[in-house]
Amino acid sequence: MLRQAMMGMMLADSHVLLTRITPAIARRIIDRAEQSGDDWHPDYPFADELDPLAALAASEPQDLPFTMYAIRRPDDRVAVGGFGFFGPPDETGAVEFGYGLIPAARGEGLASAAVTLALHHAQRWGATRAKADTELSNAASRRVLEKAGLREVGRRDGLVFFERALA
C-alpha cells in the first residue's frame, strides 16, 4: 500500500522507503553533516549523484513531488541509494528518472521496488509516461526497468533507452 506523508514526503510500501531530499538535506549529504534520523550508509551517495544533489542544494525549497529521494531499507531505514526525477513531466506528460544503490544493497529487490513505487507516485501526480536509460553493459539495471514495466525503445552511444505508459 502506498503511504504518503506530505510532511517530508515519504513514499513507502513493504519493500522500500523513499524519503524526499530537500535542499537542506542535499546540502547535508554533500557536506557529510549527518543529523539524527538521516541514517546514511557510509557508501552513500555515489559520485554521480553529487552534481544533482548540488543543484538541489542550491535551489529554493519547494513542495514538488518530482525531485530526489533517498532509497531506504524498511527494516533499518538506512539510506542505501538514491532515486531522482529529472524534473516534472514535459509537455507530452513524460517524466525521466534515474536511480542507484550501493553495492551492499544490490540483489535484494530494492531498486525494482523503488522504481515501481516512484512510478506509481508519478502517475498520481499527473505523469503519463516514464523514461529512463542505462548503460548497455548494466544487465541488472535493464532487468530492474523491465520488471517495472518499461520496454526498450532504442540504443545509442552505449546506452539503452526505456519507456512505459503510466496510464
Coordinates of C-alpha atoms in Angstrom, one line a residue:
M1 CA 0.0 0.0 0.0
L2 CA 1.3 3.5 -0.9
R3 CA 1.6 5.8 2.0
Q4 CA 2.5 9.5 1.5
A5 CA 3.3 11.7 4.5
M6 CA 3.3 15.1 2.9
M7 CA 5.4 16.5 5.7
G8 CA 8.8 15.5 4.3
M9 CA 7.1 13.4 1.5
M10 CA 7.8 9.7 2.2
L11 CA 6.7 7.0 -0.2
A12 CA 6.5 3.6 1.3
D13 CA 5.5 0.0 0.7
S14 CA 6.5 -3.2 2.5
H15 CA 9.7 -3.5 0.4
V16 CA 11.2 0.0 0.3
L17 CA 11.0 3.6 1.7
L18 CA 11.6 6.6 -0.4
T19 CA 12.3 9.8 1.6
R20 CA 12.3 13.1 -0.1
I21 CA 15.6 15.0 -0.2
T22 CA 15.1 18.7 0.4
P23 CA 17.6 21.4 -0.4
A24 CA 18.8 21.4 3.2
I25 CA 19.2 17.6 3.3
A26 CA 21.0 17.7 0.0
R27 CA 23.5 20.2 1.4
R28 CA 24.0 17.9 4.5
I29 CA 24.6 14.9 2.2
I30 CA 27.2 16.8 0.2
D31 CA 28.9 18.1 3.4
R32 CA 28.5 14.7 5.1
A33 CA 26.9 16.6 8.0
E34 CA 24.6 13.8 9.1
Q35 CA 22.0 14.6 11.7
S36 CA 19.8 12.3 13.8
G37 CA 17.4 10.5 11.5
D38 CA 19.5 11.0 8.3
D39 CA 20.9 7.4 8.6
W40 CA 23.1 7.4 5.5
H41 CA 25.1 4.3 4.7
P42 CA 28.8 5.2 4.6
D43 CA 28.9 4.4 0.9
Y44 CA 26.0 6.7 0.0
P45 CA 25.9 8.9 -2.1
F46 CA 27.6 7.9 -5.3
A47 CA 29.9 10.3 -7.1
D48 CA 27.5 10.7 -10.0
E49 CA 24.8 11.9 -7.5
L50 CA 26.8 14.8 -6.3
D51 CA 26.0 17.2 -9.2
P52 CA 22.2 16.7 -8.9
L53 CA 22.5 17.0 -5.1
A54 CA 24.4 20.2 -5.5
A55 CA 21.8 21.6 -7.9
L56 CA 19.1 20.6 -5.4
A57 CA 21.0 22.1 -2.5
A58 CA 21.3 25.5 -4.4
S59 CA 17.5 25.6 -5.1
E60 CA 14.7 27.1 -3.2
P61 CA 12.6 24.7 -1.1
Q62 CA 9.5 23.7 -3.0
D63 CA 6.8 21.2 -2.3
L64 CA 7.2 19.4 -5.7
P65 CA 6.9 15.6 -6.0
F66 CA 9.3 15.3 -9.0
T67 CA 12.5 15.6 -7.1
M68 CA 15.2 13.4 -5.5
Y69 CA 14.6 10.7 -2.9
A70 CA 16.8 8.5 -0.7
I71 CA 16.1 4.8 -1.1
R72 CA 15.9 3.2 2.3
R73 CA 15.5 -0.3 3.6
P74 CA 12.3 -0.5 5.6
D75 CA 13.8 -2.6 8.4
D76 CA 16.5 -0.2 9.5
R77 CA 15.7 2.9 7.4
V78 CA 19.3 3.3 6.3
A79 CA 19.7 5.2 3.1
V80 CA 21.4 2.9 0.6
G81 CA 20.7 4.6 -2.7
G82 CA 19.0 7.4 -4.5
F83 CA 16.1 7.9 -6.9
G84 CA 15.6 11.0 -8.8
F85 CA 13.2 12.5 -11.3
F86 CA 15.0 14.8 -13.7
G87 CA 12.2 17.3 -13.4
P88 CA 8.4 17.5 -13.8
P89 CA 6.7 15.9 -16.7
D90 CA 7.4 17.5 -20.1
E91 CA 4.8 18.9 -22.5
T92 CA 4.0 15.3 -23.5
G93 CA 3.5 14.1 -19.9
A94 CA 6.8 12.2 -19.9
V95 CA 8.9 12.1 -16.8
E96 CA 12.5 10.9 -16.8
F97 CA 14.2 9.3 -13.8
G98 CA 17.4 7.6 -12.6
Y99 CA 18.4 5.5 -9.6
G100 CA 21.3 3.7 -8.0
L101 CA 22.1 1.5 -5.0
I102 CA 25.3 1.0 -3.1
P103 CA 26.8 -2.4 -3.9
A104 CA 25.9 -3.9 -0.5
A105 CA 22.2 -3.3 -1.1
R106 CA 22.0 -4.8 -4.6
G107 CA 20.2 -8.0 -5.4
E108 CA 17.6 -7.5 -2.7
G109 CA 14.8 -6.1 -4.9
L110 CA 15.2 -2.6 -3.5
A111 CA 15.8 -1.0 -6.9
S112 CA 12.8 -2.7 -8.5
A113 CA 10.6 -1.8 -5.6
A114 CA 11.8 1.8 -5.6
V115 CA 11.2 2.3 -9.3
T116 CA 7.7 0.7 -9.2
L117 CA 6.8 2.8 -6.1
A118 CA 8.1 6.1 -7.7
L119 CA 6.3 5.5 -11.0
H120 CA 3.0 4.9 -9.2
H121 CA 3.7 8.2 -7.4
A122 CA 4.5 9.9 -10.7
Q123 CA 1.2 8.7 -12.2
R124 CA -0.7 10.0 -9.2
W125 CA 0.9 13.4 -9.8
G126 CA -0.1 13.6 -13.5
A127 CA 2.8 11.9 -15.4
T128 CA 1.5 9.8 -18.3
R129 CA 4.8 8.3 -19.5
A130 CA 8.1 7.3 -17.8
K131 CA 11.6 7.3 -19.5
A132 CA 14.9 6.0 -18.3
D133 CA 18.2 4.9 -19.8
T134 CA 21.0 2.7 -18.6
E135 CA 24.4 1.5 -19.9
L136 CA 24.3 -1.4 -22.3
S137 CA 26.7 -3.3 -20.1
N138 CA 24.4 -2.9 -17.0
A139 CA 22.2 -6.0 -17.3
A140 CA 21.0 -5.7 -13.7
S141 CA 19.6 -2.2 -14.3
R142 CA 18.0 -3.3 -17.5
R143 CA 16.2 -6.1 -15.6
V144 CA 15.0 -3.5 -13.0
L145 CA 13.5 -1.3 -15.7
E146 CA 11.9 -4.3 -17.4
K147 CA 10.4 -5.5 -14.0
A148 CA 8.9 -2.1 -13.6
G149 CA 7.2 -2.5 -17.0
L150 CA 9.4 -0.3 -19.1
R151 CA 10.3 -1.6 -22.6
E152 CA 13.4 -0.9 -24.6
V153 CA 12.8 1.8 -27.3
G154 CA 16.3 2.3 -28.6
R155 CA 20.1 2.2 -28.3
R156 CA 22.7 4.9 -28.9
D157 CA 26.3 5.5 -27.8
G158 CA 26.4 2.6 -25.4
L159 CA 23.0 3.4 -23.7
V160 CA 19.7 1.6 -23.8
F161 CA 16.6 3.7 -23.6
F162 CA 13.4 2.5 -22.0
E163 CA 9.8 3.9 -21.8
R164 CA 6.5 3.0 -20.3
A165 CA 3.0 4.5 -20.4
L166 CA 1.8 5.2 -16.9
A167 CA -2.0 5.4 -17.6

